[in-house]
Structure formats: C-alpha cells, structure tokens
Coordinates of C-alpha atoms in Angstrom, one line a residue:
X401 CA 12.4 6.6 -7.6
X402 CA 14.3 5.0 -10.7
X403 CA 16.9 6.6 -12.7
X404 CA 15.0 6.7 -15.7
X405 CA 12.0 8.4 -13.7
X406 CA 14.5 10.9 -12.0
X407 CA 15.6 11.7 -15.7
X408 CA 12.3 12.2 -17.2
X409 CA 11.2 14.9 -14.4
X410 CA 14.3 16.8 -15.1
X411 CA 14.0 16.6 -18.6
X412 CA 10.0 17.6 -17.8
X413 CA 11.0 20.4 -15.4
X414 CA 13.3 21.7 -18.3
X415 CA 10.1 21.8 -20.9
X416 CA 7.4 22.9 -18.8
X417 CA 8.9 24.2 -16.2
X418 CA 7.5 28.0 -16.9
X419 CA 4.4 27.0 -17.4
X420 CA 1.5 29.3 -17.3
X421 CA 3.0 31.2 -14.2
X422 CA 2.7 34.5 -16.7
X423 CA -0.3 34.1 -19.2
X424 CA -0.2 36.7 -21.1
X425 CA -3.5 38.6 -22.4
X426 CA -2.6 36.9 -26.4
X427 CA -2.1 33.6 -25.3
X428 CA -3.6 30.9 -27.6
X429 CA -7.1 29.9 -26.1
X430 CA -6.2 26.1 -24.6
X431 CA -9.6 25.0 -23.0
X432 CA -9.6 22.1 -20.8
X433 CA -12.7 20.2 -20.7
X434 CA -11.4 17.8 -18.7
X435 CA -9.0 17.7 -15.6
X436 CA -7.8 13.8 -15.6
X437 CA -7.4 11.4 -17.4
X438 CA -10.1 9.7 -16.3
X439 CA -12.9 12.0 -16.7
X440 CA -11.4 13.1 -20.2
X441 CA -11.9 9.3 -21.6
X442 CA -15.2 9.5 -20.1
X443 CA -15.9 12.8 -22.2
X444 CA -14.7 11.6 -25.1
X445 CA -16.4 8.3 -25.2
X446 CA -19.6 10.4 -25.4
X447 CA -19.2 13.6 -26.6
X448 CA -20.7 14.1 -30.1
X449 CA -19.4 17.4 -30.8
X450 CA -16.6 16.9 -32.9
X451 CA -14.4 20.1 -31.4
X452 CA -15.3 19.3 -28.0
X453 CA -14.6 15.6 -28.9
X454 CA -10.9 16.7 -30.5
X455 CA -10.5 19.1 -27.4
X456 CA -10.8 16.2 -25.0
X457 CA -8.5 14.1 -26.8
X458 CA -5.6 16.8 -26.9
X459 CA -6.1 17.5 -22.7
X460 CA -6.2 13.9 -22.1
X461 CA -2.7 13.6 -24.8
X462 CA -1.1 16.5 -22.9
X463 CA -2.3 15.1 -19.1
X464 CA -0.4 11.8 -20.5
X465 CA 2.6 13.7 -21.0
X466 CA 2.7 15.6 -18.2
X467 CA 2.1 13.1 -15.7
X468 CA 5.0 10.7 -17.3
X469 CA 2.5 7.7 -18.1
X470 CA 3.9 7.3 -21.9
X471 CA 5.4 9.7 -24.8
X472 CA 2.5 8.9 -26.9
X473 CA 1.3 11.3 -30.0
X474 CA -2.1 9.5 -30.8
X475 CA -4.5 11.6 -28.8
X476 CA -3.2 14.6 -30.3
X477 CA -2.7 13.0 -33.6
X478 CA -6.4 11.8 -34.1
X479 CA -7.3 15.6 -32.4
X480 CA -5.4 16.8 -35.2
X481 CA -7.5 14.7 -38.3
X482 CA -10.9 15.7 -36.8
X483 CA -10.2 19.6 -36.5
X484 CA -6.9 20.2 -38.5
X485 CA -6.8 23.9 -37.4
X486 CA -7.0 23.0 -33.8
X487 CA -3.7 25.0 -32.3
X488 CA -4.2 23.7 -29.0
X489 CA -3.3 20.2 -30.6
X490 CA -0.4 21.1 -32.2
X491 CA 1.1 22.7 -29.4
X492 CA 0.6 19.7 -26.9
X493 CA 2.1 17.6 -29.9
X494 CA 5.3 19.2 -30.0
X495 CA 5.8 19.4 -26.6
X496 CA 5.5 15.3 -26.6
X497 CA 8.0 15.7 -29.8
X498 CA 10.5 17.9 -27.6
X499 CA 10.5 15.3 -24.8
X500 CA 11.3 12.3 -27.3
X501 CA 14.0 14.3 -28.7
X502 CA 15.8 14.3 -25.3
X503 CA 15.0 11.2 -24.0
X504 CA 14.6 9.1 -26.8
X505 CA 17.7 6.5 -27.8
X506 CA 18.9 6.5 -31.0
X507 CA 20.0 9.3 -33.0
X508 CA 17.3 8.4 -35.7
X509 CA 14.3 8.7 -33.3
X510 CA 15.5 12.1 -31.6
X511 CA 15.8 13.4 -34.8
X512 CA 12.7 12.3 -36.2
X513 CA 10.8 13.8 -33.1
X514 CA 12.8 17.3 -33.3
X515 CA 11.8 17.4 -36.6
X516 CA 8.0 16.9 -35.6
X517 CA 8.3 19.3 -32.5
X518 CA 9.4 22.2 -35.1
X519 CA 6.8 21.6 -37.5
X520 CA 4.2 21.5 -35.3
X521 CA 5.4 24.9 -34.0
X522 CA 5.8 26.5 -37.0
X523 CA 2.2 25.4 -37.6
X524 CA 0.9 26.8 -34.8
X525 CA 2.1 30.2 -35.6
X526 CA 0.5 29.6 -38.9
X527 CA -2.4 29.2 -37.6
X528 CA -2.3 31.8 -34.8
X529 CA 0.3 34.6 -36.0
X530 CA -1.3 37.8 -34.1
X531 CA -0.8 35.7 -31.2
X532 CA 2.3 36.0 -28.7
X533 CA 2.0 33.0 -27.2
X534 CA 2.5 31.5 -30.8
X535 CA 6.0 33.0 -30.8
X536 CA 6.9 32.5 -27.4
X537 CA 6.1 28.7 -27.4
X538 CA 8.5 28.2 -30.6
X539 CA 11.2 30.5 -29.2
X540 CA 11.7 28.7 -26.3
X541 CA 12.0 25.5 -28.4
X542 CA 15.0 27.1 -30.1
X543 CA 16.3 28.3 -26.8
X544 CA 16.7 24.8 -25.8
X545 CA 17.8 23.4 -29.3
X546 CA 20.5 26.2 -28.8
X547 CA 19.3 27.7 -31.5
X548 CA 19.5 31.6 -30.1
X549 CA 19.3 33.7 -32.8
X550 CA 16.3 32.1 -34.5
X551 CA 15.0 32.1 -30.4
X552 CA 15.5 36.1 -30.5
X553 CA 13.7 36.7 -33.4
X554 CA 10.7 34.8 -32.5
X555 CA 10.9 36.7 -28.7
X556 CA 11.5 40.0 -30.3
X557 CA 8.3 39.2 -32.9
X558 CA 6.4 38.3 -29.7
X559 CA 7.5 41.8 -27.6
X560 CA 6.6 43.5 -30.3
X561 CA 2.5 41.6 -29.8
X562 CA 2.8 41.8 -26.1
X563 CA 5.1 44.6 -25.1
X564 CA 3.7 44.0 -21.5
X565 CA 4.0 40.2 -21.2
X566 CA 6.4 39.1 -18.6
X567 CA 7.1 35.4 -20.2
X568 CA 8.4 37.5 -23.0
X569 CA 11.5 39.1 -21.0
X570 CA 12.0 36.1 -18.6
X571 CA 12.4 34.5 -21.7
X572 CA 14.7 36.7 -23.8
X573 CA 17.1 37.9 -21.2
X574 CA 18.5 34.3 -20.9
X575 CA 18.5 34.0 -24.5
X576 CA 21.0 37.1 -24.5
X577 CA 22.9 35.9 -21.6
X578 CA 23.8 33.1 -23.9
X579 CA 24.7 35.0 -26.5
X580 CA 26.9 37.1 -24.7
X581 CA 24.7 40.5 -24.7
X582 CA 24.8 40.8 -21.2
X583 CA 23.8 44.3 -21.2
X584 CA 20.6 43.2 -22.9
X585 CA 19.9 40.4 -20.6
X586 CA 20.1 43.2 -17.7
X587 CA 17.9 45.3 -19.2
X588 CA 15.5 42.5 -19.6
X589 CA 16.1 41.1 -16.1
X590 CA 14.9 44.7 -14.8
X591 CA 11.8 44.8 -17.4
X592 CA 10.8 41.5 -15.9
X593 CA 11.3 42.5 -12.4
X594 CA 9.4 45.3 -12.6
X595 CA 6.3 44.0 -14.2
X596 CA 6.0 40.5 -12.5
X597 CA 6.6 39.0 -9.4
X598 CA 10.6 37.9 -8.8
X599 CA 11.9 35.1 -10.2
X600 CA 14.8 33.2 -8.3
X601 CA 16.3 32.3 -11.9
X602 CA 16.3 35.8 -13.3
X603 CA 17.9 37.4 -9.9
X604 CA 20.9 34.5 -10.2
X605 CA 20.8 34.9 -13.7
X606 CA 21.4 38.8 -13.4
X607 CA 23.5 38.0 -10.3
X608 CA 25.6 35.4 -12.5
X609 CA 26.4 39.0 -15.1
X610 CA 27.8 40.9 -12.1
X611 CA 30.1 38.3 -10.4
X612 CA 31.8 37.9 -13.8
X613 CA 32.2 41.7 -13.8
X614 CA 33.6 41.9 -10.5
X615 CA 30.7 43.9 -9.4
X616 CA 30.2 42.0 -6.4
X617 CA 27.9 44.9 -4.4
X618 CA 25.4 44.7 -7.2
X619 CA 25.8 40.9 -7.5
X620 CA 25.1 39.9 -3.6
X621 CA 22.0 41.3 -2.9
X622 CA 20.4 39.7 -6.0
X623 CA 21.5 36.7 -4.8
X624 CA 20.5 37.0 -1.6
X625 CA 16.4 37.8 -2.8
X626 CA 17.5 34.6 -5.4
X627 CA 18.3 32.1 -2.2
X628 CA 15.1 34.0 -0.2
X629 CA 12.8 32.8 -3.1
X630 CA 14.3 29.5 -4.0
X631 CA 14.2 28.3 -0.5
X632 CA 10.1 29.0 -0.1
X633 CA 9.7 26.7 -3.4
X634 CA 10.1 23.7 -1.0
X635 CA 10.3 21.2 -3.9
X636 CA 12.3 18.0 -2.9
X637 CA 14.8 18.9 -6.0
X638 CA 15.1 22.2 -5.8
X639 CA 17.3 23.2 -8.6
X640 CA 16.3 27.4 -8.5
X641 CA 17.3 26.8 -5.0
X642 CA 20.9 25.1 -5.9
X643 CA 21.7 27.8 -8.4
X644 CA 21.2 30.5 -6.1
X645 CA 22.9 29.6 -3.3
X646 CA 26.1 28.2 -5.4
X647 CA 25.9 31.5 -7.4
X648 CA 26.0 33.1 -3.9
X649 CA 28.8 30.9 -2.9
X650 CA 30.8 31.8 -5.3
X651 CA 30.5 35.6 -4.6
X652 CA 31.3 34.7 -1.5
X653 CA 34.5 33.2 -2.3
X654 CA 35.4 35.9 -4.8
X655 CA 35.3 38.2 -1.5
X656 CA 37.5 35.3 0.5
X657 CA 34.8 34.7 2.8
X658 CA 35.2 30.8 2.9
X659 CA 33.4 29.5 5.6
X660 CA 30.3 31.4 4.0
X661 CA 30.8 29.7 0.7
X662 CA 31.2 26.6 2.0
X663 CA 28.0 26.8 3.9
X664 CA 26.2 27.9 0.6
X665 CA 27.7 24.9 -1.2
X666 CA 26.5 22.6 1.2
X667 CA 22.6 23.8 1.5
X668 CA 22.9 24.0 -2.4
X669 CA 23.9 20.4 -3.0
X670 CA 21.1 19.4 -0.4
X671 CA 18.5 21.2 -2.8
X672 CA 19.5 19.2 -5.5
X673 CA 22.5 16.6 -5.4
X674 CA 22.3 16.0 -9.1
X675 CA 23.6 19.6 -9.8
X676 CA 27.3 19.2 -11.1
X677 CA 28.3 23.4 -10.1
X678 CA 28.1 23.3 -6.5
X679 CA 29.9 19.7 -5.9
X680 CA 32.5 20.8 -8.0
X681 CA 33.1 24.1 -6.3
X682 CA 32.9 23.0 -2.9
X683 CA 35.3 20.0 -3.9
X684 CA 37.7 22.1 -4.4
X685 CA 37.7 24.2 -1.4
X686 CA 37.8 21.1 0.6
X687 CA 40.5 19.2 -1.8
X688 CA 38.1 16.0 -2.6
X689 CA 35.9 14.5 -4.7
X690 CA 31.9 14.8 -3.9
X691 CA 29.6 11.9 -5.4
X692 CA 26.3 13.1 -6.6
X693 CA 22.9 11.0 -5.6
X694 CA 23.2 9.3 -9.1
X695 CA 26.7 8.3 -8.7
X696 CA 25.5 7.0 -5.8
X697 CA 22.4 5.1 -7.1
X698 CA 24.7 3.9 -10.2
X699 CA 27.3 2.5 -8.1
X700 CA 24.3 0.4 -6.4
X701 CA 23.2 -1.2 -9.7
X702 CA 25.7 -4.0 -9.1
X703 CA 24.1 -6.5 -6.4
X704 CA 27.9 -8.3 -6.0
X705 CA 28.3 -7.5 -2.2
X706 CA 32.3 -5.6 -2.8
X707 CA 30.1 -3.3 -5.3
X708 CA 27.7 -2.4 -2.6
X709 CA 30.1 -2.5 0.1
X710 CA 31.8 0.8 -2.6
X711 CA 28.2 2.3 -3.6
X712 CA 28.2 2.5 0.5
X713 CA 31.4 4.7 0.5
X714 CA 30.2 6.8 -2.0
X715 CA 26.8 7.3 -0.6
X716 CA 28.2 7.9 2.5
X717 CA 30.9 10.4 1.0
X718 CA 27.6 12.7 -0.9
X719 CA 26.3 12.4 2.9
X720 CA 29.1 13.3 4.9
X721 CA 29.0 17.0 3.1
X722 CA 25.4 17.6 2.2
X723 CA 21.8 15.6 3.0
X724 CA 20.5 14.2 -0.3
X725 CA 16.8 11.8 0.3
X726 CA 17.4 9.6 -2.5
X727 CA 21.3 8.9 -1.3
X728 CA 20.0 8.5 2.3
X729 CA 17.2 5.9 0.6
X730 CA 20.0 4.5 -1.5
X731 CA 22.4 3.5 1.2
X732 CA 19.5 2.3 3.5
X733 CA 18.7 -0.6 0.9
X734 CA 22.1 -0.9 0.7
X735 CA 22.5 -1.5 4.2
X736 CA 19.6 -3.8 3.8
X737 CA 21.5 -6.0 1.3
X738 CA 24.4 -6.2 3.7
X739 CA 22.5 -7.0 6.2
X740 CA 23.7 -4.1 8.1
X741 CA 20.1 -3.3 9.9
X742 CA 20.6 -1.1 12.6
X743 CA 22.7 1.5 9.8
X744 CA 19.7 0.5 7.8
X745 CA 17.2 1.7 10.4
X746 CA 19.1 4.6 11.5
X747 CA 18.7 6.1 7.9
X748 CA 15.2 5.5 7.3
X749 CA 14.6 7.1 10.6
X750 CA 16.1 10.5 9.0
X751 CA 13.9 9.7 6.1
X752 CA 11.1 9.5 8.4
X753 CA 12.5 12.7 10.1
X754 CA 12.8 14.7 6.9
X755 CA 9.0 13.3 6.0
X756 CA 6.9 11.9 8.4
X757 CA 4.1 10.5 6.1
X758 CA 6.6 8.7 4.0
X759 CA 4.7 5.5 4.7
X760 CA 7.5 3.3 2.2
X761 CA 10.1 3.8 4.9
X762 CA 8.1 3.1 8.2
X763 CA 7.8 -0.4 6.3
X764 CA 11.2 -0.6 5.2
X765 CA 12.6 -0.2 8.8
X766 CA 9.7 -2.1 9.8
X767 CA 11.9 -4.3 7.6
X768 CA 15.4 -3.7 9.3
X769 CA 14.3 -4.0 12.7
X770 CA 12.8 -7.2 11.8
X771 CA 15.6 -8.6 10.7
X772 CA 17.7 -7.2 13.6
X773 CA 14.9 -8.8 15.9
X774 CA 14.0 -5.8 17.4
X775 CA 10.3 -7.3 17.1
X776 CA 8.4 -4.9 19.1
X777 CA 9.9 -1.6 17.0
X778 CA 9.1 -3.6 13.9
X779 CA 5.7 -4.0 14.7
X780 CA 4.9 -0.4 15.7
X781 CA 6.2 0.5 12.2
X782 CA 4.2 -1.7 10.3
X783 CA 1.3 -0.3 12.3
X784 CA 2.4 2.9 11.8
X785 CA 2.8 2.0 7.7
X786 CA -0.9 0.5 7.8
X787 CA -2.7 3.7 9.6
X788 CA -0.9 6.0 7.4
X789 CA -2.3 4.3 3.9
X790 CA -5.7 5.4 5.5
X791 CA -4.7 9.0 4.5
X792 CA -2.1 9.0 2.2
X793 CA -2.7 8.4 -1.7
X794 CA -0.8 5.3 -3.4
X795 CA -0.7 3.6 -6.5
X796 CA -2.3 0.3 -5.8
X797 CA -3.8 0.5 -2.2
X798 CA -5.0 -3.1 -1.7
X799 CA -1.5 -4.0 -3.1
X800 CA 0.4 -1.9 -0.3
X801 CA -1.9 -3.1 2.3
X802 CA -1.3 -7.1 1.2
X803 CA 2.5 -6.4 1.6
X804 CA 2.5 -4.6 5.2
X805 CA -0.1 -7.4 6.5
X806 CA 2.1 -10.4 5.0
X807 CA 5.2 -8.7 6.8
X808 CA 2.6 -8.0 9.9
X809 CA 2.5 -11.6 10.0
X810 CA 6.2 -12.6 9.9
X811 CA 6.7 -9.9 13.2
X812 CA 3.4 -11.9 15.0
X813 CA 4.9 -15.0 14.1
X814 CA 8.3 -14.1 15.9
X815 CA 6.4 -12.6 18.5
X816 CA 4.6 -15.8 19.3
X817 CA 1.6 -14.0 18.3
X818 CA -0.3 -16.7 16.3
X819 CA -4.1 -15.6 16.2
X820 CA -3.6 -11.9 14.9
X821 CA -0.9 -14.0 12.3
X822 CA -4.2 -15.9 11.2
X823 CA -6.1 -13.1 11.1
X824 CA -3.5 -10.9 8.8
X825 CA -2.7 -13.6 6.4
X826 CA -6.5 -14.9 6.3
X827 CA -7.4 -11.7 5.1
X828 CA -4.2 -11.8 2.6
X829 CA -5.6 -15.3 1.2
X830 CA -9.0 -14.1 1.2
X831 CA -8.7 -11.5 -1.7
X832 CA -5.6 -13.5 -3.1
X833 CA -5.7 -16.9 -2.3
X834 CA -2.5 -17.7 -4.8
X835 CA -0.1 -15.4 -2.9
X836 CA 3.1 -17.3 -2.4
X837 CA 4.2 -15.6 1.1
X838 CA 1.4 -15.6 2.6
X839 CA 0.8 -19.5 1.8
X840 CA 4.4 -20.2 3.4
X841 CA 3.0 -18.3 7.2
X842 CA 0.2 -20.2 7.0
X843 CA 2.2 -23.3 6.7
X844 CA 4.2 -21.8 9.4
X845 CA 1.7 -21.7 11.4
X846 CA 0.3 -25.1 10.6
X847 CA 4.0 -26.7 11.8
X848 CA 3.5 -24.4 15.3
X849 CA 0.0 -26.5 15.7
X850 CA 1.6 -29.6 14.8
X851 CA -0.3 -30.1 11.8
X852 CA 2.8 -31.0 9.6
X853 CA 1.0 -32.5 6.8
X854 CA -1.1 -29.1 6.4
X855 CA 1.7 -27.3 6.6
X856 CA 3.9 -29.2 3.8
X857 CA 0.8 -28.9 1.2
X858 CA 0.7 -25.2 2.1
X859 CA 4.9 -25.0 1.4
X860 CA 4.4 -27.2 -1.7
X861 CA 1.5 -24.7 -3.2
X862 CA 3.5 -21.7 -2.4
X863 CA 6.8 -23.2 -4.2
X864 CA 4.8 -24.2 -7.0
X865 CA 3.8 -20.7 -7.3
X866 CA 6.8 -19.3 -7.1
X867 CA 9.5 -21.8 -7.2
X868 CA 12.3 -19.9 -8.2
X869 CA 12.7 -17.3 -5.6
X870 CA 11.2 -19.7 -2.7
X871 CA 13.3 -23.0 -3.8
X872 CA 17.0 -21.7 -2.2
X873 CA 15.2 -20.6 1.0
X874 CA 12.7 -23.3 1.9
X875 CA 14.7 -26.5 1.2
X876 CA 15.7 -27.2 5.0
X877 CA 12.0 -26.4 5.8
X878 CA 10.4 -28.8 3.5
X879 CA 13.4 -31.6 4.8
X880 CA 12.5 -31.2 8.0
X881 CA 8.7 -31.2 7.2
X882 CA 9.2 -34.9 5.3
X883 CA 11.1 -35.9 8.2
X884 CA 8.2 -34.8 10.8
X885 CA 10.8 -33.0 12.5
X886 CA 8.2 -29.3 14.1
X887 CA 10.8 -28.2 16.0
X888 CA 13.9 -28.1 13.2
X889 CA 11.0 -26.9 10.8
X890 CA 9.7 -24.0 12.8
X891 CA 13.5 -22.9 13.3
X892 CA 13.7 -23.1 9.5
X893 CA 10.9 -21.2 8.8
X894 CA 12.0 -18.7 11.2
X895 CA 15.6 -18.1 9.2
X896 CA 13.9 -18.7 5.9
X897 CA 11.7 -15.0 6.8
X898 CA 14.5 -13.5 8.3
X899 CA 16.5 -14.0 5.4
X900 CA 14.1 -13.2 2.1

C-alpha cells in the first residue's frame, strides 16, 4: 500500500469512522438506490424520475468517496441543481469537502473546501432542523475543526431532539474531555454505556480521566473491557486496539508493573505502528528510539543501495520490538533490492503466515527464491499465487494472471522445462502479443532450439517495445546472438532474468 493511500484511510477512518453504527430514530432519511458504483451509473443513465435520478447521483458521489477512487463534488453537485432541497446531497458533499480540507495541498484549497463542508452543513440543518442527525453531523465537523464549543452547542441542540440517541453522548463526552470538563465526559461515558453496546474508545477515553486522577482501580478495569473489545475488531490497523492497550500500559506503569506495560506497548504498536503514544512510551522504558512503519517506508524511498541498506536498520529496529505487516512487506522489497533473497523469503513467509491468501507475496517469494535458485520452491509459489486468483478478488485479474505466467516461465526455463514455458508464454502472447517479457522467453527459448535468427527478431521486438528498461540487461544477449554464439546467449539470457 502507498503512503498516500495509507494516509487517505486514516484520514477516512477519522471522518466516517462512526458511521451509522447508532442510527438514531431522527436521522435524516438517506435512501440508497444503488449499492455500487456500477449499478448506480446504470440507474442513472435511465431513470426518468428526477429525485430518484438526483438520489443515484448523490450514492454513487458518496460510494466515490468512500471507496477512495477520487475527491470529486460533481455527482453531488449536479444532485444538488436538480432537487436543491435534497439533504442527503448536501450531507455527502460536505463530507467530500471535509476530506479535501485535510488532504488537500495548499492552504488556499483546504480552506476553500472547509469553507464548503460548513456551508453545506449549515444547510442541511436548514433544511432539516427537527432532525438530530442534522445537528450531530455538523457537530462532529466542529469537533474535528477543534472547534468545541460551537461542537457542544450543536450536541446539546441534538440531545435535546434525541435524548435517547447513543451517537449523541459518544459524541459529546469527547467533546468535554477536550475541553477539560471531565466530569461531564464521565457522565456521558456512563449514559452511552448504558444505552448502547460498549465502545473500546469511550472505555479508554473514560479510562484516560481516571489515570490522570490517580484513580487507578476505577481506571484498569475500563481498560481492560477497552483492550477485550478492540482486540475482536481484527482490523489490520487497529488503532481502538493501540489506544487501549497503551492507555493500559500506562496504568500499568503508574502501578510499577513494567514487564506488564511493556507487553501492552508491544501488542499496541502491532495494532497500529503508525500510532506515535505507544512507541514513545515504550522507548523510554527501554532507553531507545522505535521507528514507526512509515519511517520505515520513508526511509525506502531512496533506491541508492547505502539508503536501503539504513531503511533496513530501521525496519528491522520497528521489528525487533513489535510485528508491523507493511514494515515486514517494506523490508522484504528491500531485501529484494539488495539482493538479499533468502532474508527476502524468510519475510514474506511471515507475511504468508500472518495471511495465507495474500496471493502478492506467494509471488513475491516466488520472486526471491527464484533469484536464490531455489527453482522448485519458486515454482510451487507461483502455483500457489495462480490457484489462489481463482478465489480471491483483484483489481485487474487477467493482468495478475499475465505477470505470475510470464514469471512461471522464467522458473520452467531454469528448470529445463521448455514445453509448459511455451505453453505459459503462448497464452501471455495470445491475449497480448506486444508484451515485452514475454517476447524476450520466447526468444529464449528460440536460442535453446537453436533457432538464433528467431530468437534475435523476438529480442529486437521486445527492445523496441520497451527499450529503456530492456537495453542495460540484454546487450550481452543480443552480442552473442549476432555472433551465433547459443551457448554464451542462453547463459545471458539466464542472468539477464535473474537479474530484472
């Protein structure tokens, strides 16, 4: 996963992240005619009806959003000029606003958004002002502008419509707990736990209040039902997870129970190694720095090999304390640019430990133990990667497939194993006929048959096709080639794989 991507999710999580989990019995009616994006351009392609038409265009604007394809307003802004009282759009508009005032660059832009986000909120409790959700949905925007006493006012103005909605108290109590009215924030901790099912974020949050009083009997066993709910959440970044436990930790060290903390610590970094709290805090008990996962991926983003040779060491110093999957990923390409394969290989098999249908790593140590000529393990990978896409959803399966059966090939080929090589790359050349690798094993193959002059026009198309990245690698094949040297050819083709 890219940094950017990583970013975006947080930022998402931050946003959305309450969702609909409490609905309460005012909410703002939000239809959805349509569950992806697919079917909703489908709908509105046909529909006549011009609120079922604008309906369609703000679920397909808000499924946009939500699944990170762009930050684009126009669905909801051409919803907006066919039915101009339509909440729904509105409300799906400044939650695209929100995001680009976070992730946007330039002051100019974030501002610009913000300003949008806030107007559309203040429109939808125009238009819906008996409505909690109306009140709820702008308070939580000032909650995360910072802005906490316009955010009470709009919570209190919402309590007062929904006395019994749960959202309202989750809600409000942390808006107190930044404000300093702890005593509030408990109170609203307990009216939330007693009309909705626990939340890990308000039991750390009320567990956070009594650790700073010193009231660590109270304090502990909130954490503890925190840490019991954050670990069933099983999300790969698990950040209700993190605060509990590091919350916990910290009790724990307040009562001088060290080895205890430092066990917290470590599970908490491994739910999310992003988090800043828990590094920190077990840094200090163990008188060193920790690296998070993006210091990590960071450090990688300089290809010199003394930068990756350092993005190693700090990879390897997150990894020594706490298991983080995109540090374990990061280091294993890093091994793989340092040609380090077996330390490669031994990572991506935890990967494949920690998730056994991650087909992407099965071919990336397919990868490694090609490269360390450990042919046979290589092959039962790329098997393994092949079977797998059978079941498992990707982005562009006949893309996925044409890279494991091009790599297929390169194991065959240093297997000896010529006709299933054929086979896998005819099929490659069937459906792509232009594709540059797959044109350099078939010329490959031509040089093991002897036919030299095949296998140069085969090399010549695949260069021409992609010249710059083939031109370094191929230059002592195509020598030997004009020279009608087969054997100094085949070994050159041989290192030429090995080493792309």
């Amino acid at each position: 996963m890219n940094l950017r991507k990583l970013f975006l999710m947080s930022v998402a999580v931050a946003l959305f992240g309450w969702g609909d989990a409490y609905a309460g019995s005012d909410d703002v009616p939000t239809p959805q005619l349509c569950s992806t994006i697919r079917d909703c351009t489908k709908l509105i392609d046909k529909v006549k009806d011009p609120t079922q038409l604008a309906q369609a265009l703000v679920n397909r604007c808000s499924l946009r959003l939500s699944l990170l394809l762009d930050e684009s307003t126009e669905d909801c802004d051409r919803a907006i000029a066919i039915e101009p009282n339509l909440v729904s759009a509105f409300e799906a508009r400044s939650r695209i606003n929100a995001f680009l005032a976070i992730t946007a660059f330039g002051p100019a832009k974030k501002q610009t958004a913000g300003k949008q986000a806030q107007e559309d909120l203040d429109k939808v409790v125009e238009l819906a002002p008996h409505q909690a959700r109306s009140y709820l949905l702008r308070g939580r925007h000032m909650m995360l502008t910072k802005r906490y006493e316009l955010a009470l006012r709009d919570f209190n103005e919402a309590a007062s419509l929904s006395p019994e909605d749960p959202l309202v108290y989750l809600q409000r109590s942390s808006v107190y707990k930044s404000l300093g009215k702890d005593d509030l924030a408990l109170k609203d901790g307990d009216k939330f736990l007693a009309i909705a099912p626990p939340r890990a974020s308000v039991l750390t949050m009320m567990a956070e209040i009594y650790l700073a009083r010193h009231q660590l009997q109270q304090a502990l066993p909130l954490a503890d039902r925190a840490v019991e709910l954050g670990a069933a959440n099983g999300k790969d970044e698990n950040f209700d997870l993190n605060n509990a436990l590091t919350k916990r930790g910290s009790i724990y060290v307040e009562m001088g129970d060290q080895e205890r903390a430092k066990q917290d610590f470590v599970a908490a970094i491994s739910a999310a190694p992003s988090a800043t709290e828990a590094r920190e805090a077990l840094g200090a008990l163990l008188n060193k720095h920790i690296p998070s996962d993006m210091d990590c991926s960071l450090a990688a983003v300089n290809l010199s090999q003394e930068s990756q040779l350092n993005a190693i060491k700090i990879c390897t110093d997150l990894l020594d304390v706490a298991e983080s999957t995109l540090a374990r990923d990061q280091r294993a390409r890093l091994y793989m640019g340092t040609k380090q394969y077996d330390l490669a290989a031994a990572d991506f098999s935890k990967l494949i430990e920690a998730d056994p249908k991650d087909i992407g790593s099965y071919l990336f140590r397919a990868q490694a133990y090609h490269r360390a000529d450990k042919q046979d393990l290589a092959l039962a990978d790329i098997n393994k990667s092949l079977e797998e896409q059978k079941s498992v959803k990707v982005l562009d399966p006949e893309a996925s497939r044409r890279i494991d059966l091009i790599l297929r090939a390169q194991i065959e080929m240093a297997l000896g194993l010529h006709a299933e090589a054929q086979q896998d790359i005819s099929e490659v050349l069937a459906k792509a006929p232009q594709t540059p690798d797959a044109l350099a094993i078939r010329a490959w193959l031509k040089t093991r048959q002897g036919d030299l002059a095949g296998a140069k026009n085969d090399l010549d198309l695949a260069m021409a096709t992609n010249t710059f990245i083939y031109r370094g690698w191929f230059t002592k094949v195509q020598d030997a080639l004009g020279r009608g040297s087969q054997a100094e050819a085949d070994a050159a083709f041989r290192d030429a794989f090995r080493g792309i």
